[in-house]
mmCIF file of C-alpha atoms and ligand atoms in Angstrom:
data_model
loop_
_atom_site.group_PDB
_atom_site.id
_atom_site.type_symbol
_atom_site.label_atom_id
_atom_site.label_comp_id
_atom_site.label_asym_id
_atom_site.label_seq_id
_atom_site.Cartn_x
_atom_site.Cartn_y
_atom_site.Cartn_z
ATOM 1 C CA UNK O 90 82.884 84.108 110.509
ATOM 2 C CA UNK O 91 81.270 83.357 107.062
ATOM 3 C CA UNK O 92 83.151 83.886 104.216
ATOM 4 C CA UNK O 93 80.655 86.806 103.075
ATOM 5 C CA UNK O 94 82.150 88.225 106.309
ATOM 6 C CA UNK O 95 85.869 87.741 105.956
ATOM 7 C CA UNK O 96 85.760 89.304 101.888
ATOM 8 C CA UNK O 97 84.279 92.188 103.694
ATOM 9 C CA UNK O 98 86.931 92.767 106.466
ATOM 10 C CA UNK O 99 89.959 92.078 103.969
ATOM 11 C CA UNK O 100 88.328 95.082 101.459
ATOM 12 C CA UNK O 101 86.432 93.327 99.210
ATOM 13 C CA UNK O 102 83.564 95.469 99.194
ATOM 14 C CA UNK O 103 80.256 96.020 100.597
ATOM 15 C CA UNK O 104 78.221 92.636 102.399
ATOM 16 C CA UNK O 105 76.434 92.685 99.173
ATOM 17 C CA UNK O 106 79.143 93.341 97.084
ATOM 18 C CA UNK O 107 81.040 90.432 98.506
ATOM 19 C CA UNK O 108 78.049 87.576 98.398
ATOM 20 C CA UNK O 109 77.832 88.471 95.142
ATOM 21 C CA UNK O 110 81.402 87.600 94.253
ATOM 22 C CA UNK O 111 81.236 84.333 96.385
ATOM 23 C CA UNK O 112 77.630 83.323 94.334
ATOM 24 C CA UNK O 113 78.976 84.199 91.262
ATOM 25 C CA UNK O 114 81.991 81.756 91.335
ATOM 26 C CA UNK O 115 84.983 84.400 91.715
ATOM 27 C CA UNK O 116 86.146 82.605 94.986
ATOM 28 C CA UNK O 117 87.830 79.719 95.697
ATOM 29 C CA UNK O 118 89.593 77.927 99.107
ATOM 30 C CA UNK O 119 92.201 75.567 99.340
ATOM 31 C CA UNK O 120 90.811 71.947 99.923
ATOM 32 C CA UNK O 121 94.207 69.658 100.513
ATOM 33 C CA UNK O 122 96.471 70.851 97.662
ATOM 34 C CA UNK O 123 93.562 71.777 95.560
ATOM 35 C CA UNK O 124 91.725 75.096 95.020
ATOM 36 C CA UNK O 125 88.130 74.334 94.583
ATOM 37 C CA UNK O 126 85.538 77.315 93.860
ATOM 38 C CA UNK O 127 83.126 77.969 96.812
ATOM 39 C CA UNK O 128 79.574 79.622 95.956
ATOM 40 C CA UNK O 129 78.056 79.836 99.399
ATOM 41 C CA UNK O 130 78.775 83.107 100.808
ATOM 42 C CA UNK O 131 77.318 82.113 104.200
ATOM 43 C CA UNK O 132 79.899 79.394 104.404
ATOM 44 C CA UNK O 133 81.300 79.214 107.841
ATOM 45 C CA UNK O 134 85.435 79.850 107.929
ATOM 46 C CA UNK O 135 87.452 80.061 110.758
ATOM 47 C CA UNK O 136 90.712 82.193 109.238
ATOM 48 C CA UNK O 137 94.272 81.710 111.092
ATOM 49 C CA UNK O 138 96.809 85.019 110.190
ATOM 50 C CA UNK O 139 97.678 84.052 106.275
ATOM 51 C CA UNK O 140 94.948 81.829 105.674
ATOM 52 C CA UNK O 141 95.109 81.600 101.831
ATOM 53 C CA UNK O 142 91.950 81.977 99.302
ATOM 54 C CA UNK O 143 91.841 83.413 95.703
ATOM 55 C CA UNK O 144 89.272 85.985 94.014
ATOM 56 C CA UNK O 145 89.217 86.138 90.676
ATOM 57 C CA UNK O 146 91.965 83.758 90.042
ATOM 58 C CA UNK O 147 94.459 86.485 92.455
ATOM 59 C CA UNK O 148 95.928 84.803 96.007
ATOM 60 C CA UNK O 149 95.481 86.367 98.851
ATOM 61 C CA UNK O 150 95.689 85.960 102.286
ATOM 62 C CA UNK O 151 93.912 87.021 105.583
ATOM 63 C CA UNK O 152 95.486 89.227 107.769
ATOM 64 C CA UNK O 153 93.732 90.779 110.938
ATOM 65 C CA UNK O 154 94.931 93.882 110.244
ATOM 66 C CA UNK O 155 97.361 95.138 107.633
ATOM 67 C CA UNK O 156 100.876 96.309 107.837
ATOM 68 C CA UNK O 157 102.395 96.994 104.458
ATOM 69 C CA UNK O 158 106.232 98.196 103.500
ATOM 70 C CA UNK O 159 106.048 100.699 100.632
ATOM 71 C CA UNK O 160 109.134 101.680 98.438
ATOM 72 C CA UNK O 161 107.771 105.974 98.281
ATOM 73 C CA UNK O 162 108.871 107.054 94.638
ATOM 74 C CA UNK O 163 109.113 110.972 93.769
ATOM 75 C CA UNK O 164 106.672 112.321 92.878
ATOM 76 C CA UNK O 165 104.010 111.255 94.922
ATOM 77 C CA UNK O 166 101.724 112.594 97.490
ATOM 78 C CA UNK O 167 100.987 110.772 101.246
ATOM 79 C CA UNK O 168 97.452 112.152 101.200
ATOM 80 C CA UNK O 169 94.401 110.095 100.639
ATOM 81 C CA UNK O 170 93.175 113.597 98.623
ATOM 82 C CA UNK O 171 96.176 114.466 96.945
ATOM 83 C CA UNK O 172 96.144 117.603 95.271
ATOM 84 C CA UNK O 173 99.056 117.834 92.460
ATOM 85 C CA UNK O 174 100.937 114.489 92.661
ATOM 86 C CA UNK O 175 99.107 111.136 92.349
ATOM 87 C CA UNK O 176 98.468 109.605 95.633
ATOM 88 C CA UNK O 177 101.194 106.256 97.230
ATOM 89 C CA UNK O 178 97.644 104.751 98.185
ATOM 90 C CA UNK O 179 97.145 104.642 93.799
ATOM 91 C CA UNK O 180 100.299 102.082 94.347
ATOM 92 C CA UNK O 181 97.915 99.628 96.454
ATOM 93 C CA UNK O 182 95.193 97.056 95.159
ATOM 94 C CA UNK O 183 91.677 98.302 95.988
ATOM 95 C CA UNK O 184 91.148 95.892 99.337
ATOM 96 C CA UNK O 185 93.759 97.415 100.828
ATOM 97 C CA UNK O 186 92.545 101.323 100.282
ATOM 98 C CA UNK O 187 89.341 99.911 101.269
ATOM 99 C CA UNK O 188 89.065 98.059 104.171
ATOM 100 C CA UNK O 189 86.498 98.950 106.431
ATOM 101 C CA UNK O 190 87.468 100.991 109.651
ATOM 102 C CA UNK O 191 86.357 102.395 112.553
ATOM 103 C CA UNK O 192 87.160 105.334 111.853
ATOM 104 C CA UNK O 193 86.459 107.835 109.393
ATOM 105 C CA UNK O 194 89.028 107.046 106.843
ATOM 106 C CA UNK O 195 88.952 103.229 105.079
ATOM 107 C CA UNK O 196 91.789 101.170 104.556
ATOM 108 C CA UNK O 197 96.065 101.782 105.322
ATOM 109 C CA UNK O 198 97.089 104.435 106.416
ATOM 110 C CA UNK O 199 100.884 105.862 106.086
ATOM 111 C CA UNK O 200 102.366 105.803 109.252
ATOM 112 C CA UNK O 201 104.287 109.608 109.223
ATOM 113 C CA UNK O 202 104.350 111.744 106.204
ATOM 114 C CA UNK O 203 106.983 111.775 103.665
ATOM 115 C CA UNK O 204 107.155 114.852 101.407
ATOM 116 C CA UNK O 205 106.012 114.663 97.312
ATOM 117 C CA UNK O 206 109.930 114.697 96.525
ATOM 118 C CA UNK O 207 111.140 112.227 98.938
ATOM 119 C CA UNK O 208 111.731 108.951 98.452
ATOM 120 C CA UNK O 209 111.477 105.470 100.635
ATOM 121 C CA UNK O 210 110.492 103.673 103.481
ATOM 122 C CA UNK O 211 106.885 104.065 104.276
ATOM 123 C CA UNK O 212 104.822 101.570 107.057
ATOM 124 C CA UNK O 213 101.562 101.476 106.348
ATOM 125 C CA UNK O 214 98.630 99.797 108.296
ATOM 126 C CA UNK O 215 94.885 100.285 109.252
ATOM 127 C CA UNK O 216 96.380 99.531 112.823
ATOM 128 C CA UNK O 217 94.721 103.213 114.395
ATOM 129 C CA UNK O 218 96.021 102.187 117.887
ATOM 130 C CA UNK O 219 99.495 101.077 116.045
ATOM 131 C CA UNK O 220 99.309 104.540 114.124
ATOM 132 C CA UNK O 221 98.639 106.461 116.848
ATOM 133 C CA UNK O 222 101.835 104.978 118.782
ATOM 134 C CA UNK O 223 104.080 104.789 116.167
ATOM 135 C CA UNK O 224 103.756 109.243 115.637
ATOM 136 C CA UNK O 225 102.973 110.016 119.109
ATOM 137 C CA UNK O 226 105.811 112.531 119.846
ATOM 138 C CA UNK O 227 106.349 110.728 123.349
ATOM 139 C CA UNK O 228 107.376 108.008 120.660
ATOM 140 C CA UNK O 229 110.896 108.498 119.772
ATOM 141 C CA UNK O 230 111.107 105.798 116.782
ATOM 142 C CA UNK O 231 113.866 106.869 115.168
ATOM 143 C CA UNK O 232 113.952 107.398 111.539
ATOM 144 C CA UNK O 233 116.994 107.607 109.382
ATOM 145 C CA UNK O 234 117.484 109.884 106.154
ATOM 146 C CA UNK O 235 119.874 109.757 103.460
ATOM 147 C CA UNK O 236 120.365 113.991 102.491
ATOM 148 C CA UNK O 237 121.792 114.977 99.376
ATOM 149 C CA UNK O 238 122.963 118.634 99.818
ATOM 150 C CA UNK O 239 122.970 121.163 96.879
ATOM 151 C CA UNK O 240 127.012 122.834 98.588
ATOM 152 C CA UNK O 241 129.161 120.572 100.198
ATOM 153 C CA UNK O 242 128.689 120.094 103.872
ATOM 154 C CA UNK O 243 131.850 120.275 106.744
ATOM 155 C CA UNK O 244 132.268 119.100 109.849
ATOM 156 C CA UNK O 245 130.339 122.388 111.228
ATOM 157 C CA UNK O 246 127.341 121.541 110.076
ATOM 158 C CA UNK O 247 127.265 117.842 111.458
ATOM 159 C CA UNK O 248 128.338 119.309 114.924
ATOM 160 C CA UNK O 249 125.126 122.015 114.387
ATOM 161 C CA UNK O 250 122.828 119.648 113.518
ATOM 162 C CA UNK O 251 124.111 116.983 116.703
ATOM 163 C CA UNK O 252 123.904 120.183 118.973
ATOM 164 C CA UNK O 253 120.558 121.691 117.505
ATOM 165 C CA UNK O 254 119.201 124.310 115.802
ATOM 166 C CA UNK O 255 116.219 126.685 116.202
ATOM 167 C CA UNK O 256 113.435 126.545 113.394
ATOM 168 C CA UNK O 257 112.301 129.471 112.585
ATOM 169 C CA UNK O 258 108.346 128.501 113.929
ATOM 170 C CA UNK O 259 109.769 126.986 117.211
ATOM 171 C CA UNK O 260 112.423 128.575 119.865
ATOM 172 C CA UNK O 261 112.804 125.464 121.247
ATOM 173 C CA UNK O 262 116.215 123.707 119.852
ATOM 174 C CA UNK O 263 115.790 120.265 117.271
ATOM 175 C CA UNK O 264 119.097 118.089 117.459
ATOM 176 C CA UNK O 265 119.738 115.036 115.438
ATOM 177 C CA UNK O 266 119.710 111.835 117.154
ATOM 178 C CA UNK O 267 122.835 110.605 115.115
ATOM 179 C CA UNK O 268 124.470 112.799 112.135
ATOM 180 C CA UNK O 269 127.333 111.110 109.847
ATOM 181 C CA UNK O 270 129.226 112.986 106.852
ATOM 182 C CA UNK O 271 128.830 110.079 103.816
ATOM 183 C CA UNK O 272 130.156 112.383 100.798
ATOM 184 C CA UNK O 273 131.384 116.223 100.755
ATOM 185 C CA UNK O 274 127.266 116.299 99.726
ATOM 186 C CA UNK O 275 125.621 112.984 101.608
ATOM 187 C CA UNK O 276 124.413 113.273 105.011
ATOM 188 C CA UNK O 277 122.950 110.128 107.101
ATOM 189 C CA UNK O 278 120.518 111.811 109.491
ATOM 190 C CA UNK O 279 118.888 110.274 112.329
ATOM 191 C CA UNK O 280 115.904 112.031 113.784
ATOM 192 C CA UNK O 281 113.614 110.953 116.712
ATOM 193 C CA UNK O 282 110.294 113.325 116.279
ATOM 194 C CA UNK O 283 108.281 113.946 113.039
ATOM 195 C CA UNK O 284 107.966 117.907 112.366
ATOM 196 C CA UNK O 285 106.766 118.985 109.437
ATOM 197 C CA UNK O 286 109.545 119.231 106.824
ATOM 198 C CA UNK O 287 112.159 118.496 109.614
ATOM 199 C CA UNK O 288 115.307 117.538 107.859
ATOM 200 C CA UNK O 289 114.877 120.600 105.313
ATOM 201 C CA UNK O 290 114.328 123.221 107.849
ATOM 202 C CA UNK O 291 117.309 121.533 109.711
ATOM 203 C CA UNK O 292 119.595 121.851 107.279
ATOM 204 C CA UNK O 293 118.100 125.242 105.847
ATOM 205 C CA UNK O 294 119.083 126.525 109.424
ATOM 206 C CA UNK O 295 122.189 125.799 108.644
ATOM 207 C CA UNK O 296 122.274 127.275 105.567
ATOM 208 C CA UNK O 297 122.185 124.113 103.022
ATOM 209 C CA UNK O 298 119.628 123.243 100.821
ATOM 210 C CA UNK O 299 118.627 119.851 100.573
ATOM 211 C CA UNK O 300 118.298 118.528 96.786
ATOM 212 C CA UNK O 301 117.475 114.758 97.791
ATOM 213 C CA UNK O 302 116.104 113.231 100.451
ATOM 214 C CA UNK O 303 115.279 109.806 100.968
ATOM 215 C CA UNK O 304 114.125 107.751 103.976
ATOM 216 C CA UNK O 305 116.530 104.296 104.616
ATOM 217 C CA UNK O 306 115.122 103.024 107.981
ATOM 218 C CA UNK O 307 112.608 103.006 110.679
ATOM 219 C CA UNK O 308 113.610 101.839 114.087
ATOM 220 C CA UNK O 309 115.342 98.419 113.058
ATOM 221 C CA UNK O 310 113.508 97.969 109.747
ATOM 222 C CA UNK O 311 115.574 99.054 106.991
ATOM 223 C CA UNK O 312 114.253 99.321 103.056
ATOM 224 C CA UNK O 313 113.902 96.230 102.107
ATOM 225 C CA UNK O 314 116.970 96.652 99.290
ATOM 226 C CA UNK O 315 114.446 93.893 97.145
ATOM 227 C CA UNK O 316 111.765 96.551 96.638
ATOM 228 C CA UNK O 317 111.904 99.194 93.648
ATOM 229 C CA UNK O 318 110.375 102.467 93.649
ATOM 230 C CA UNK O 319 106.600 102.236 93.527
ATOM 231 C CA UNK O 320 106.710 98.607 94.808
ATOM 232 C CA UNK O 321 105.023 97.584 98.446
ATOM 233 C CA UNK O 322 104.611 94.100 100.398
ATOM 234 C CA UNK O 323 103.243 92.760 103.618
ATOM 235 C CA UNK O 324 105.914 92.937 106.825
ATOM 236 C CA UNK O 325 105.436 90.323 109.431
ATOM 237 C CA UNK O 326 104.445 90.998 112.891
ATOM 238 C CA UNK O 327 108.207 90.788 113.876
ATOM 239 C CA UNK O 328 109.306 93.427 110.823
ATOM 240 C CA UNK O 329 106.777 95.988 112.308
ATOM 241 C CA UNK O 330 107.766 95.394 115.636
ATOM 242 C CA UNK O 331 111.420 96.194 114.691
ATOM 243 C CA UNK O 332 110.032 99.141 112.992
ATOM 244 C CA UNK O 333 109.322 100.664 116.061
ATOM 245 C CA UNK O 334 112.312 99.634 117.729
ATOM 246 C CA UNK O 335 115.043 102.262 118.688
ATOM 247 C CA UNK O 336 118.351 101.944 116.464
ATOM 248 C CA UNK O 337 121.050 98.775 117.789
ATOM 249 C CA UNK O 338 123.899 100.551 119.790
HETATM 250 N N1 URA H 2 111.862 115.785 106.582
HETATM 251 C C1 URA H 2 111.562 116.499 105.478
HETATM 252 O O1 URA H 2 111.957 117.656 105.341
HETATM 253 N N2 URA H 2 110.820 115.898 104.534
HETATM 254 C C2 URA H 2 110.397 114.599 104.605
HETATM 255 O O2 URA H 2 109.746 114.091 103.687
HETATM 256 C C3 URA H 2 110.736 113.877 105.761
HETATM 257 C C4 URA H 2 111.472 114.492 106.742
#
């Protein structure tokens, strides 16, 4: 591909857009151990995953598509359109929010939902066939949620929750996957589907009200304990493979 080309898939903008940064001197490649400034934008490149080159004096690196680990702080919405909070996709640089797509919708997308208040791990990629596996209900990636509980919690309510309970939209039963009592008001949930506001209708159906939540794992892929609120990075191939991997026995 020409370089023009490869600015454009990694977000850089519009064909135009992206000659224009190549002519005007913003980009440079790695020649040997030296970065040298490239001006043609019709220069032909033939990328490997993590190829490096720099705009504007910033590294990056190509990546076919893009799978991103986000550390969700409160207090922020998982909609491209948010309409209170500020958006998690205001946490990414612009070529990631806009790389070009197939579908309607440019750059990562969050794979699942977390709610404004919740906190976490989120995967995010502009993967659609990835996307669409990873939430298909048929699915079962299990995801596992530290609950802070406003009353302490007993045995009961882990034996409810392992058992099932009936939401009050759907007859059909929800159990937890795995349930553990932490603290008197600290529950490690494990769910395998995605409903909407599962773990608080869970526990609301058994009468507790949850006053933290925050999401510790996916499949095999825990939080990566290095990454602070508000923070993101890329995951390997392998990481988002163990994302959607069920739990180790
Ligand atoms: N369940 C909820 O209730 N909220 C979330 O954000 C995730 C799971």
């Amino acid at each position: 591909m020409t370089l023009q080309e490869l600015l454009f898939t990694q977000g850089f903008g519009t064909r135009r857009v992206c000659a224009g940064l190549v002519q005007q001197g913003h980009v440079a490649l790695l020649e040997g151990d030296r970065w040298v400034s490239c001006d043609d934008p019709w220069l032909e490149v033939r990328p490997d995953e993590g190829w490096p080159y720099r705009v504007q004096g910033l590294p990056w690196a190509y990546h076919r598509h893009a799978y991103l680990v986000l550390h969700k702080p409160a207090g922020t919405e998982c909609s491209q359109r948010p309409s209170t909070w500020p958006s998690i996709y205001s946490l990414l640089p612009a070529p990631l929010r806009q790389r070009p797509n197939k579908s309607a919708v440019q750059g990562v997308q969050a794979v699942g939902r977390l709610d404004q208040d919740t906190t976490g791990l989120l995967v995010l990629t502009d993967d659609g066939a990835m996307i669409h596996r990873m939430t298909s209900p048929r699915h079962h990636v299990p995801k596992v949620y530290e609950v802070g509980t406003a009353q302490p919690l007993d045995a009961s309510v882990v034996t409810r929750l392992l058992q099932g309970v009936v939401l009050h939209d759907d007859p059909s039963p929800v159990r937890a996957a795995a349930c553990e009592l932490i603290a008197p008001q600290h529950l490690r949930l494990t769910l395998t589907e995605g409903k909407y506001h599962q773990v608080k209708r869970m526990l609301a159906a058994t009468g507790h009200e949850v006053v933290s939540l925050h999401r510790s794992r996916m499949g095999q892929l825990p939080l990566p304990a290095d990454l602070l609120p508000g923070q993101w990075r890329w995951l390997s191939a392998q990481e988002l493979a163990a994302a959607n991997s069920p739990l180790a026995a």
